Coordinates of C-alpha atoms in Angstrom, one line a residue:
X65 CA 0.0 0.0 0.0
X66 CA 1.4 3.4 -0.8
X67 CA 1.0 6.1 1.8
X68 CA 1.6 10.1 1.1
X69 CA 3.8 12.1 2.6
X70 CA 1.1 15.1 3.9
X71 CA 4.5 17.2 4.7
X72 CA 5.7 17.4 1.1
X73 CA 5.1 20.4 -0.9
X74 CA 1.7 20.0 -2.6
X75 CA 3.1 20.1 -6.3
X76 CA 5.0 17.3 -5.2
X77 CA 1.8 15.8 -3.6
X78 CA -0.1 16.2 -7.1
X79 CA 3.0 14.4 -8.6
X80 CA 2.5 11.2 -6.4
X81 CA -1.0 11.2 -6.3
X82 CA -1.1 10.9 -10.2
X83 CA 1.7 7.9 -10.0
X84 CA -0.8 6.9 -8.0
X85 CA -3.9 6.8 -10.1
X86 CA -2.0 5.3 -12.8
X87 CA -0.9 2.2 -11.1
X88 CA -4.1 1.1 -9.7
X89 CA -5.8 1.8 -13.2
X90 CA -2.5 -0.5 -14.3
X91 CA -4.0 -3.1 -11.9
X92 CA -7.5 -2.9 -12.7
X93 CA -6.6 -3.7 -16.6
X94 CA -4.9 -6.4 -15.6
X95 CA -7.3 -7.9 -13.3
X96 CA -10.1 -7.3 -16.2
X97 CA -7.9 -9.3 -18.9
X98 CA -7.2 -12.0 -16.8
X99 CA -11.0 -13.1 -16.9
X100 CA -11.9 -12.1 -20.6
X101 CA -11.8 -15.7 -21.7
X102 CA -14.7 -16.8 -19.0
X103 CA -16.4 -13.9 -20.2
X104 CA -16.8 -14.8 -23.7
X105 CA -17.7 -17.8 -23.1
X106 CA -20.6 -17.5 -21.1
X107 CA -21.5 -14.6 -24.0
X108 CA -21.1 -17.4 -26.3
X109 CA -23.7 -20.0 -24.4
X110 CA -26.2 -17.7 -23.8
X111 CA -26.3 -15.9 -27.7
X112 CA -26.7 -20.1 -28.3
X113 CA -29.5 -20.7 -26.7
X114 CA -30.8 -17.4 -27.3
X115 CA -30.7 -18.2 -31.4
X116 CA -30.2 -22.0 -32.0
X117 CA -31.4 -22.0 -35.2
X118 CA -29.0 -19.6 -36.4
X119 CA -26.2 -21.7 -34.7
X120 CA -26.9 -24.9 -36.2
X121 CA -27.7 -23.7 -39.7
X122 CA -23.6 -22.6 -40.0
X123 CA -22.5 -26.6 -39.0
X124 CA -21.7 -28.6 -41.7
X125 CA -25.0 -31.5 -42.7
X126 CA -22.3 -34.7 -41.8
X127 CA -22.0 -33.4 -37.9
X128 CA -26.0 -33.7 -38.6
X129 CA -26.2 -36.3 -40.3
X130 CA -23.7 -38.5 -37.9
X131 CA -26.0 -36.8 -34.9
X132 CA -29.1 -38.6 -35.9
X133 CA -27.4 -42.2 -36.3
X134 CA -26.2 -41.6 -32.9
X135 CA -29.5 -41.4 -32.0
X136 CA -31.5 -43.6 -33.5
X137 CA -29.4 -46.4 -32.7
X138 CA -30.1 -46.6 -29.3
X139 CA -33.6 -46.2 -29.8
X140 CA -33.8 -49.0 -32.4
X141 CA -31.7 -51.3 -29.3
X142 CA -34.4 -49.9 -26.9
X143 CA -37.4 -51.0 -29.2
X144 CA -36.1 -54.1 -29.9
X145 CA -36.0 -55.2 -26.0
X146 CA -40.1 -54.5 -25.7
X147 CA -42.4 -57.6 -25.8
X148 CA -44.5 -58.4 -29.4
X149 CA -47.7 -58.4 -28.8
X150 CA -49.6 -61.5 -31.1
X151 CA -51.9 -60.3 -33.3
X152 CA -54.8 -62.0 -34.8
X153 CA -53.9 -63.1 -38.4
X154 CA -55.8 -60.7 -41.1
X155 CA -57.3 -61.8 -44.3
X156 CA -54.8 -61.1 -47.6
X157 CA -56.7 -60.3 -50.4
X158 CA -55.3 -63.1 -53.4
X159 CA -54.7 -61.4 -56.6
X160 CA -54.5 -63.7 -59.8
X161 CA -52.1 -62.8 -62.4
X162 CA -54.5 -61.5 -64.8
X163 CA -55.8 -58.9 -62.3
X164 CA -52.0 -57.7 -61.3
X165 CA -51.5 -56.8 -64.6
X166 CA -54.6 -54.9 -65.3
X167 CA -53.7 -51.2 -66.4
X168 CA -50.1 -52.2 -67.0
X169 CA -48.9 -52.0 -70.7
X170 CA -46.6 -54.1 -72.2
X171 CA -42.9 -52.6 -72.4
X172 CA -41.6 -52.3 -75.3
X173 CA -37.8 -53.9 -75.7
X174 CA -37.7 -54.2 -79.6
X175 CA -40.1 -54.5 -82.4
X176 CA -42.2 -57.6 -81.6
X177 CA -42.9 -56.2 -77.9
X178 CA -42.0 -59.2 -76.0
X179 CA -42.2 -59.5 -72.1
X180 CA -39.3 -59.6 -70.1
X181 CA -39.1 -63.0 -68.4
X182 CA -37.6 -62.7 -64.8
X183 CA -36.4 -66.2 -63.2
X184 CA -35.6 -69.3 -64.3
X185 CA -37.7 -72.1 -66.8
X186 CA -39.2 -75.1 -65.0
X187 CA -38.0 -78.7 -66.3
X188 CA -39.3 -80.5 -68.8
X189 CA -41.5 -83.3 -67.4
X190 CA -41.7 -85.5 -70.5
X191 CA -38.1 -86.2 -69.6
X192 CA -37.2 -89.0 -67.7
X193 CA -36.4 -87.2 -64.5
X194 CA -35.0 -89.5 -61.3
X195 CA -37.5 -89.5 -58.4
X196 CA -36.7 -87.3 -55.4
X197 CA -35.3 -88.8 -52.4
X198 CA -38.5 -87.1 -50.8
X199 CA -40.7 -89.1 -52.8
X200 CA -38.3 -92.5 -52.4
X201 CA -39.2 -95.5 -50.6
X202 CA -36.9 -96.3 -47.4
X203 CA -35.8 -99.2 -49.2
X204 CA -34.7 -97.4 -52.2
X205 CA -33.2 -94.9 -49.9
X206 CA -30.8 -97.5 -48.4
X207 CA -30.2 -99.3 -51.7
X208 CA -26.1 -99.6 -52.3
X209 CA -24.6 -97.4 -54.6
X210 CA -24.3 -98.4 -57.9
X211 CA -22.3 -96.3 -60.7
X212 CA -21.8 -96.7 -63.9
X213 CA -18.1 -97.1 -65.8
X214 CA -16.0 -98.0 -68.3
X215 CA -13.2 -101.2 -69.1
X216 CA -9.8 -99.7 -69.6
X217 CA -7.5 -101.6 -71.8
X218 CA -7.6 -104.4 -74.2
X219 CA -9.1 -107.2 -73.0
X220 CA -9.5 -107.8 -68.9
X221 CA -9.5 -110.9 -67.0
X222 CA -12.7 -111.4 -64.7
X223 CA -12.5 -113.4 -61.6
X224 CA -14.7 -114.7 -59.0
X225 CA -12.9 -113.0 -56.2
X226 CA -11.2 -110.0 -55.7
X227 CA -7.5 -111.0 -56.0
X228 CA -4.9 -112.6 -58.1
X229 CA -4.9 -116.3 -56.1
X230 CA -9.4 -116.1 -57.8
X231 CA -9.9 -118.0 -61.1
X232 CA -9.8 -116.0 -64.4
X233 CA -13.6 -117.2 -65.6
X234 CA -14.4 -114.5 -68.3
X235 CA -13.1 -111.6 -70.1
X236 CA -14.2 -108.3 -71.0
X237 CA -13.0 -106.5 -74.0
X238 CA -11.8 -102.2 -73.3
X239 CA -14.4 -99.7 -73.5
X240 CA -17.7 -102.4 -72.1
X241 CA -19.9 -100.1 -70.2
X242 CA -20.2 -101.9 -66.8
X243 CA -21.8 -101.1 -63.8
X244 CA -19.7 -101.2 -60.3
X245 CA -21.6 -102.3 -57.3
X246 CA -18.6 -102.8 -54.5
X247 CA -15.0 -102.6 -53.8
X248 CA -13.2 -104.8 -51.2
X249 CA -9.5 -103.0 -51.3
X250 CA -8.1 -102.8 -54.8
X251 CA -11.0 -104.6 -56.4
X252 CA -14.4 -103.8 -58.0
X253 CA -17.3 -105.7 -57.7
X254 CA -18.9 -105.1 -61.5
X255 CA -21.6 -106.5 -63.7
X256 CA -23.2 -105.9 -66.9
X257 CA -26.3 -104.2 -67.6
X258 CA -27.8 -107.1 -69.1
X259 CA -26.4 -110.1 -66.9
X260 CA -26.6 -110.7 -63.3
X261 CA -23.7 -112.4 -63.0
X262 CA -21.1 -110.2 -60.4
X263 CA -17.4 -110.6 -61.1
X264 CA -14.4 -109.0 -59.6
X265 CA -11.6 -106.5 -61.1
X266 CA -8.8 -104.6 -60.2
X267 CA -9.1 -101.3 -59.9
X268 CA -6.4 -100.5 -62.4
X269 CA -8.9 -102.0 -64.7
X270 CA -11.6 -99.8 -64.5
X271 CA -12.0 -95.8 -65.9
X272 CA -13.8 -94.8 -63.1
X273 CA -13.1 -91.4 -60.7
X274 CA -11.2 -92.1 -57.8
X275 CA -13.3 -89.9 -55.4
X276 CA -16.5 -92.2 -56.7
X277 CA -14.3 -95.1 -55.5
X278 CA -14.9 -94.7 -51.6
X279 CA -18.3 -93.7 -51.7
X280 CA -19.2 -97.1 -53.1
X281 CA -20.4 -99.9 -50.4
X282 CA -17.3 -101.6 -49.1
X283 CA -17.7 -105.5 -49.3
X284 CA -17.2 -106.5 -45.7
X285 CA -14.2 -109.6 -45.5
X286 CA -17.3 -112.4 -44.1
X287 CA -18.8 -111.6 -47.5
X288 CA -15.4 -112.8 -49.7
X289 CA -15.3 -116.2 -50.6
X290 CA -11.9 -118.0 -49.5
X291 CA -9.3 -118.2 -52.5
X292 CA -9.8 -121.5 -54.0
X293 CA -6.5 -124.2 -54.4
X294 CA -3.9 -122.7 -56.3
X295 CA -3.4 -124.5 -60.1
X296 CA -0.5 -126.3 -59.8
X297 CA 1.1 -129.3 -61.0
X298 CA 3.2 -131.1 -59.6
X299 CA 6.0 -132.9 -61.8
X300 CA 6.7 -137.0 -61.5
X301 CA 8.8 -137.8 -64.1
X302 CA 12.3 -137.3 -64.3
X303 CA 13.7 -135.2 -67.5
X304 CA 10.1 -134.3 -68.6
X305 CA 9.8 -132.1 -71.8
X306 CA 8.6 -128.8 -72.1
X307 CA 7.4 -128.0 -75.5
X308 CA 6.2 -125.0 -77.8
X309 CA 3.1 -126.6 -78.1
X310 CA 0.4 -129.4 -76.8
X311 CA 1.7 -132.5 -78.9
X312 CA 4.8 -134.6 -79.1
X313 CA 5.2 -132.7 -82.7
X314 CA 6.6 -129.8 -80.9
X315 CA 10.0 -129.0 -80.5
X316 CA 11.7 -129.5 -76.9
X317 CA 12.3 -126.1 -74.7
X318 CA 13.5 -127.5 -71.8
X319 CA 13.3 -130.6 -69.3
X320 CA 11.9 -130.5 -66.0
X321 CA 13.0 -132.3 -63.0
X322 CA 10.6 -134.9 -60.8
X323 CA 8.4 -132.8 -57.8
X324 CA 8.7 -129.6 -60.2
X325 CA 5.8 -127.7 -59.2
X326 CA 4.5 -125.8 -62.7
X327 CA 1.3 -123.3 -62.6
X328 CA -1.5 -124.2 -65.0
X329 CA -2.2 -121.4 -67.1
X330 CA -4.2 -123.5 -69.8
X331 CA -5.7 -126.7 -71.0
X332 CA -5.7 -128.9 -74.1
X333 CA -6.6 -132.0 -75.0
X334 CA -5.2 -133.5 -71.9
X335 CA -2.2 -130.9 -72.1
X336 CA -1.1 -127.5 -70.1
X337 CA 0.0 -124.6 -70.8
X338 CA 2.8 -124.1 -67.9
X339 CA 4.5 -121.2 -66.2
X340 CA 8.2 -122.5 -66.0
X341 CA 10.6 -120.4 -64.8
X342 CA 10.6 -117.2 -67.2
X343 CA 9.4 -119.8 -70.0
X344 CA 5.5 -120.9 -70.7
X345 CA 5.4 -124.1 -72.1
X346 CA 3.2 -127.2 -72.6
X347 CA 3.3 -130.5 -70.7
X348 CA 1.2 -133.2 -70.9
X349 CA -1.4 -134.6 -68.1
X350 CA 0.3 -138.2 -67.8
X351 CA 3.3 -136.6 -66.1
X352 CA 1.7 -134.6 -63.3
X353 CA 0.4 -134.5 -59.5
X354 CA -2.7 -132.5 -59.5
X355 CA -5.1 -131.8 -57.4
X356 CA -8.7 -132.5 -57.4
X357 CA -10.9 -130.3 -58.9
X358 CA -8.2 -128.2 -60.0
X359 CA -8.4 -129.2 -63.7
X360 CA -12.2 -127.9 -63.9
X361 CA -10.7 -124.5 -63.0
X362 CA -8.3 -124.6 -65.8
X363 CA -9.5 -122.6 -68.7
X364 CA -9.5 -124.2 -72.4
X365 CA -7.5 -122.9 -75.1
X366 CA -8.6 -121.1 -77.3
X367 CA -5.5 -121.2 -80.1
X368 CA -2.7 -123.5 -80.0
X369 CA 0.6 -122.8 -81.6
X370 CA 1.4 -123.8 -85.5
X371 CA 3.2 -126.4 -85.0
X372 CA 5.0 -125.8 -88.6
X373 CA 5.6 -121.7 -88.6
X374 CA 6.9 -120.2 -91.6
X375 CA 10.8 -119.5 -91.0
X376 CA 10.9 -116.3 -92.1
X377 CA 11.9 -112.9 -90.3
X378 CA 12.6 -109.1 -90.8
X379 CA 15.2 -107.0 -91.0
X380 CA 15.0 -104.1 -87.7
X381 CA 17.4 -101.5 -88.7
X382 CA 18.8 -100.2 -91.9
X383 CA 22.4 -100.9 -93.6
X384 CA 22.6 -104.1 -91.7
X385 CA 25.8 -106.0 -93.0
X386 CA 25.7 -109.1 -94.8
X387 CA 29.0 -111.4 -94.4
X388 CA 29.9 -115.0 -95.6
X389 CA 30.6 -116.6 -92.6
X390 CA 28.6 -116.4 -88.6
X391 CA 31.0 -113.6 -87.4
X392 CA 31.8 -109.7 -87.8
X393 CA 35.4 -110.5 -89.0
X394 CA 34.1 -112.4 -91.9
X395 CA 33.9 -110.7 -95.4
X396 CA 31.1 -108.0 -96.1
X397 CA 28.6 -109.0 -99.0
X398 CA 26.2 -106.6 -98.8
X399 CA 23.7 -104.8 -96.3
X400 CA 19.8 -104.8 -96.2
X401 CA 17.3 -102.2 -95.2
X402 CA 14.9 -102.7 -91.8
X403 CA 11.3 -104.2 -93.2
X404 CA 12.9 -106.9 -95.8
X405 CA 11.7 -110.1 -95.5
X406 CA 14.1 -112.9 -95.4
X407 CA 14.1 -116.5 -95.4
X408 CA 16.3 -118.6 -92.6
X409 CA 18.4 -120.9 -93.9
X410 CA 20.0 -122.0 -90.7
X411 CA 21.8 -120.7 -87.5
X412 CA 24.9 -121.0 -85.6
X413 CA 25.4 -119.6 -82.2
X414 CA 24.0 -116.0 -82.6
X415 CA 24.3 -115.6 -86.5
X416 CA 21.5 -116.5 -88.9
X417 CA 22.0 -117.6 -92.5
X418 CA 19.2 -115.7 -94.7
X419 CA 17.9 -115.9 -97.9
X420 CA 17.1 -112.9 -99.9
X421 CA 14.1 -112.6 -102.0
X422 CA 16.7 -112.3 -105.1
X423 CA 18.3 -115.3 -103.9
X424 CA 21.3 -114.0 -102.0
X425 CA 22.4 -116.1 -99.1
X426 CA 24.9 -114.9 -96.3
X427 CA 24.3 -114.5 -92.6
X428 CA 23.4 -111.7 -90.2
X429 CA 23.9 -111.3 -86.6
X430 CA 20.3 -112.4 -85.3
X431 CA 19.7 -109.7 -82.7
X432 CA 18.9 -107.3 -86.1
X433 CA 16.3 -110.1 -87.2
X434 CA 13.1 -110.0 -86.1
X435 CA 12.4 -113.9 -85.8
X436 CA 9.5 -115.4 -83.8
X437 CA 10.8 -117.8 -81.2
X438 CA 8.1 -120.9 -82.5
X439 CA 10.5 -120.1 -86.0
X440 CA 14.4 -120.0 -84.2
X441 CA 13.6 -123.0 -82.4
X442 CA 13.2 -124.6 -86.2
X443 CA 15.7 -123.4 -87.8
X444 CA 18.9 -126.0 -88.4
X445 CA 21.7 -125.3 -86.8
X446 CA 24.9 -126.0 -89.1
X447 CA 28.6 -125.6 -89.1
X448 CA 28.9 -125.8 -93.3
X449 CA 30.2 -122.6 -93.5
X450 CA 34.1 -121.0 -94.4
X451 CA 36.5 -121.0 -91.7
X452 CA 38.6 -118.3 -91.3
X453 CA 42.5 -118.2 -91.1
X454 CA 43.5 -118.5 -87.6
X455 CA 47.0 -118.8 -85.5
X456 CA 47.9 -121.6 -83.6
X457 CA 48.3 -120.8 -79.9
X458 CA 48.9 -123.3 -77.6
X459 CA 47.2 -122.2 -74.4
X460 CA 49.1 -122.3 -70.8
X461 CA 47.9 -125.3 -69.0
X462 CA 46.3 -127.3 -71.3
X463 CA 46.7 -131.0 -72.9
X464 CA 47.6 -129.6 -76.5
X465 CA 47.2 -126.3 -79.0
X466 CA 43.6 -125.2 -79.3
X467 CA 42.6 -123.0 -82.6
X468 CA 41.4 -119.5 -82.1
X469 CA 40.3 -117.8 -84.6
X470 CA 41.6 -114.3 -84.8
X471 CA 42.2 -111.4 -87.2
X472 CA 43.7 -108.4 -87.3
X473 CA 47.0 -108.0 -86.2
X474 CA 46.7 -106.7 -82.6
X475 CA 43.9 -109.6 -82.1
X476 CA 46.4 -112.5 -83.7
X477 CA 49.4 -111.1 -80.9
X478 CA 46.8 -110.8 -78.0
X479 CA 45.6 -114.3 -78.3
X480 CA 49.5 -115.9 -77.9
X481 CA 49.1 -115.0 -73.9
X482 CA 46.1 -117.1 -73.8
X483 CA 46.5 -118.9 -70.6
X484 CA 48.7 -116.4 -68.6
X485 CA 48.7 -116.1 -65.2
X486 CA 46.6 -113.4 -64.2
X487 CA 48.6 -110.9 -61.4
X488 CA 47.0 -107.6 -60.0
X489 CA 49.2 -104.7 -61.0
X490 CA 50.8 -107.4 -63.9
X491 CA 52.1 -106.0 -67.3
X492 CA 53.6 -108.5 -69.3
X493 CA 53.9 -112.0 -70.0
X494 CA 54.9 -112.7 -66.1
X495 CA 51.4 -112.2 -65.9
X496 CA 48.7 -109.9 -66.3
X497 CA 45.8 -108.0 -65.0
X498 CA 43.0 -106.7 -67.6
X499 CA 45.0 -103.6 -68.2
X500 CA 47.9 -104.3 -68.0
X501 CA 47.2 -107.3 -70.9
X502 CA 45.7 -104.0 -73.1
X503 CA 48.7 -102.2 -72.2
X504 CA 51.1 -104.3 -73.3
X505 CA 49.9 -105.5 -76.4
X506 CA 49.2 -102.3 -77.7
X507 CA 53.1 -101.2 -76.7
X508 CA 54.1 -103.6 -79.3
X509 CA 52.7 -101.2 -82.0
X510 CA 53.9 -97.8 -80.9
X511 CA 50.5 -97.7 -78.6
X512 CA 50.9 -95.5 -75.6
X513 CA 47.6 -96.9 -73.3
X514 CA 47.5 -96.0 -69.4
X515 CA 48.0 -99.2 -66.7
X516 CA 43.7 -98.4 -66.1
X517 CA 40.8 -99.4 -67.8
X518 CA 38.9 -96.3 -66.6
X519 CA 41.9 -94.5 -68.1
X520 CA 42.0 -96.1 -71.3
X521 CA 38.5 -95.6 -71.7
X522 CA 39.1 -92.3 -73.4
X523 CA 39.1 -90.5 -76.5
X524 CA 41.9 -89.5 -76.5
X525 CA 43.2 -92.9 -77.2
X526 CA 41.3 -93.7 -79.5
X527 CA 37.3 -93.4 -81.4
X528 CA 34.5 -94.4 -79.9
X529 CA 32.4 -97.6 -80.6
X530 CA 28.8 -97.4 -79.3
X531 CA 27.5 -100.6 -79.6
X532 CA 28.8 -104.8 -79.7
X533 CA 27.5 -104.4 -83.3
X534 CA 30.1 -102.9 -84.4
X535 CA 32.8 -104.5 -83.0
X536 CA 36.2 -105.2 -85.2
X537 CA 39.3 -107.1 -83.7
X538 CA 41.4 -105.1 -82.1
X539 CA 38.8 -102.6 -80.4
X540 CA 39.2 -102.3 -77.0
X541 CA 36.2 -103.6 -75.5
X542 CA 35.1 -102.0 -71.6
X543 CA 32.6 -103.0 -69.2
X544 CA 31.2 -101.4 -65.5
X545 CA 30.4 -103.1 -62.1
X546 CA 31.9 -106.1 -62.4
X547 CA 33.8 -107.9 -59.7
X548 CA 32.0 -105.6 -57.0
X549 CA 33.6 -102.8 -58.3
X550 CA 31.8 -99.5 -59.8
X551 CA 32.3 -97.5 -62.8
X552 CA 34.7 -98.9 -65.6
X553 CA 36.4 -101.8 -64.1
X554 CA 37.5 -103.8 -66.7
X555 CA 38.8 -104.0 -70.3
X556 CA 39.0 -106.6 -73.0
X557 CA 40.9 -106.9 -76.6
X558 CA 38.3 -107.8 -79.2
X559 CA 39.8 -110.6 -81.4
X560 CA 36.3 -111.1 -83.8
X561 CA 33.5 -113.2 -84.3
X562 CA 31.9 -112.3 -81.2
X563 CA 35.4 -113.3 -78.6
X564 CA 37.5 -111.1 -76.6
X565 CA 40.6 -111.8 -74.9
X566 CA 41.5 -111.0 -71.5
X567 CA 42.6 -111.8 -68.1
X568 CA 40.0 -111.9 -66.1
X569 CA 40.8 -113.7 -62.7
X570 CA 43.8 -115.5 -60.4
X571 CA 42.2 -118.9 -61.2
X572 CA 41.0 -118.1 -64.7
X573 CA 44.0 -116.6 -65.8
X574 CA 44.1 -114.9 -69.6
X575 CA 41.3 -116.8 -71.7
X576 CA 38.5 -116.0 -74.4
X577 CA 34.9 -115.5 -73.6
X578 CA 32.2 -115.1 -75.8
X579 CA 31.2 -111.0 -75.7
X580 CA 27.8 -111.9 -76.4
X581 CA 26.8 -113.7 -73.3
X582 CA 23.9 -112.1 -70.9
X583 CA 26.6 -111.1 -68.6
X584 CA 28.7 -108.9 -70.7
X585 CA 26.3 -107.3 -72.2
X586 CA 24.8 -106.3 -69.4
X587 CA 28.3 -104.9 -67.8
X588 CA 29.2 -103.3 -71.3
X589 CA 29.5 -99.8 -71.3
X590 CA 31.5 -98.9 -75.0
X591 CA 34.1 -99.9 -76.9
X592 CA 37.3 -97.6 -78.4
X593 CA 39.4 -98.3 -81.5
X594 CA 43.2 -96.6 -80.7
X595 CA 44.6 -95.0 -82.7
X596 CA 47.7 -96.3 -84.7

């Protein structure tokens, strides 16, 4: 608080009193600003409610809009909670089409005026339409499954059981509609339209979606008949014959031993066809152990072999060579196309003398002959043929000289060390290994050839020969796997008509085998022809 001095001169009294005056007006402004803001405020709320209308015209219409959803949404909730009161039901007037239509014109979508149709047409009911389940009988209701489908294949083997071990008791050619009633695991219980009769097939057999498959009615196992006896024969004669066909008129293919069990595949005239091994062959019904009723099971025959076929074949490939003698190192005659028909003459081991249709004769390797097996088996076999020059080499071991026949003259030195000892690591005549035998020989004519038959098998030693076909003496002939071992593990001189030389083991020594046997062609990989 400011006090004035009374004892002051009074100008200086007026001075004071007006710095007086001025700061309490000072303060008074202040205080005044200080509650402006609550001031306006309450001016703003009451000119509000003193002119709503005016206020709410200047808001934008979504605030409105988004105010009346607000709203109405808990009022709808609110409604929704009440109770319905049931009302007695009132009478509809029905209106036929005819009347709804009355004072409605037709629009007009082109020139002819036609209605629009809304919806869908009804079906046709001269069809044959399927009865609805609705309408169905209970029985028809719980009536298995049954779909129709389609044979796939040639022609399929029935049987009256679902499995292998049932009898084949009809066929069925590809593309019969059938119609499949059951499964019982890979099997299909089927039937034709027209005939009862239910057989079983393998699923395989049948062109029929898989998802259709497991909806069908699953045979339990109490309804599966047990596998009848299997067809078998059993063998009681020692050095029985198996022949190409039912009669002692066909050739021999093999000969069985007493208690050989054989599987009956078919029947005729008191002989079956047999499963033998990998061969099917016919045996007669005096010479076997069979069970009863088994032969009733047996199906008949319906062909039988010619027991005199026409001993003629055809050519497979083109420019196949035609030589005088049953071997590759025998003079070339001529060649023949694939498709030509030729006549067999005779064989001897796996060469076949052929007649031409202008008569030429000469031979051809038979694995580029097409030749039925019914015709090989009756084709002579005959040694009349040239021989070719060979060497004299007396083989190590042995009782006296043996011929073999060689050419070229790599092939004629090779076969000298016929009956060397074989040694692992061994590159000359104190014995060999496979390599090593290659090795050397070849050293004799300038021949640089790694101690390896992977490493010889190169070409850089030589071209390469694709196939046994074209084998000439001196090739170097290669082969995989054998012995245990993998990749190329072992090498062989090619001396001609279908021989190689090499060592091949410590008992065995350096010998000749025949390249054409199962199990070197099976192990042979290529063939290279060095260079010189």
């Amino acid at each position: 608080m400011i006090e004035l001095n009374r004892n002051q001169p009074p100008s200086q009294l007026r001075t004071d009193l007006q710095s007086l005056q001025r700061r309490a007006a000072h303060r008074r402004d202040r205080h005044r600003h200080s509650f402006q803001p609550l001031a306006d405020l309450n001016s703003a709320v009451v000119s509000a409610f003193r002119s709503p209308g005016t206020r709410l015209a200047k808001l934008p219409a979504r605030f409105l809009l988004h105010t009346v959803v607000i709203l109405t949404v808990p009022l709808a909730l609110l409604l929704s909670r009440l109770p319905v009161s049931t009302m007695a039901p009132t009478e509809v007037a029905v209106v036929s089409p005819q009347d709804a239509l009355v004072g409605i014109g037709p629009i007009s979508l082109d020139s002819t005026s036609a209605l629009m149709q809304v919806g869908d047409p009804p079906l046709d009911d001269t069809e044959a339409l399927p009865v609805p389940l609705s309408l169905s009988s209970r029985s028809a209701l719980l009536a298995p499954l049954i779909v129709p489908a389609t044979i796939s294949g040639d022609v399929v083997k029935l049987r009256n059981g679902p499995g292998m071990a049932y009898d084949d008791v009809s066929r069925i050619n590809g593309g019969t509609s059938i119609q499949v009633l059951g499964r019982h695991e890979e099997w299909l219980q089927i039937r034709q339209a027209d005939d009862p009769t239910t057989y079983w097939v393998a699923t395989e057999l049948v062109d029929i979606p898989e998802a259709v498959i497991y909806a069908l009615n699953a045979v339990p196992d109490e309804q599966i008949p047990p596998p009848p006896p299997p067809k078998v024969g059993v063998v009681v004669e020692e050095g029985l014959n198996l022949r190409d066909g039912p009669g002692t008129n066909y050739m021999s293919m093999a000969r069985m031993g007493n208690g050989q069990e054989l599987t009956l595949v078919e029947q005729f005239q008191g002989w079956f066809l047999v499963e033998y091994g990998d061969q099917y062959g016919w045996v007669t019904q005096d010479f076997l152990t069979i069970v009863d009723g088994v032969v009733n099971r047996v199906p008949v025959a319906q062909e039988i072999p010619d027991p005199n076929p026409p001993l003629v074949g055809a050519v497979l490939e083109n420019s196949v060579n035609m030589r005088k003698g049953p071997g590759s190192a025998y003079e070339r005659v001529g060649s023949v196309n694939a498709g030509s028909q030729v006549a067999l003459l005779a064989k001897y081991k796996d060469w076949v003398k052929v007649q031409l249709d202008n008569g030429t004769k000469a031979w051809i390797f038979s694995d580029l002959v097409k030749i039925s097996p019914m015709a090989i088996r009756r084709v002579p076999t005959t040694t009349n043929f040239p021989a070719l020059p060979s060497r004299v080499s007396t083989i190590r071991g042995s009782s006296g000289p043996v011929n073999v026949a060689a050419s070229g003259d790599v092939a004629s030195y090779a076969v000298q060390f016929i009956g060397s000892r074989y040694r692992w690591g061994g590159s000359g005549p104190g014995g060999f290994d496979c390599s090593g035998l290659t090795s050397y020989v070849y050293r004799q004519y300038g021949v640089g050839l790694p101690h390896s038959a992977a490493g010889q098998f190169s070409t850089r030693y030589g071209a390469m020969i694709g196939n046994m076909g074209s084998l000439a003496p001196g090739d170097l002939v290669f082969f995989a796997n054998t012995g245990g071992h993998r990749g190329i593990s072992h090498v062989a001189i090619y001396i001609g008509g279908g021989q190689i030389v090499h060592a091949m083991t410590p008992s065995y020594g350096v010998q000749v085998s025949g390249v054409w046997s199962s199990y070197w062609q099976n192990h042979f990989v290529g063939a290279i022809r060095p260079y010189r």
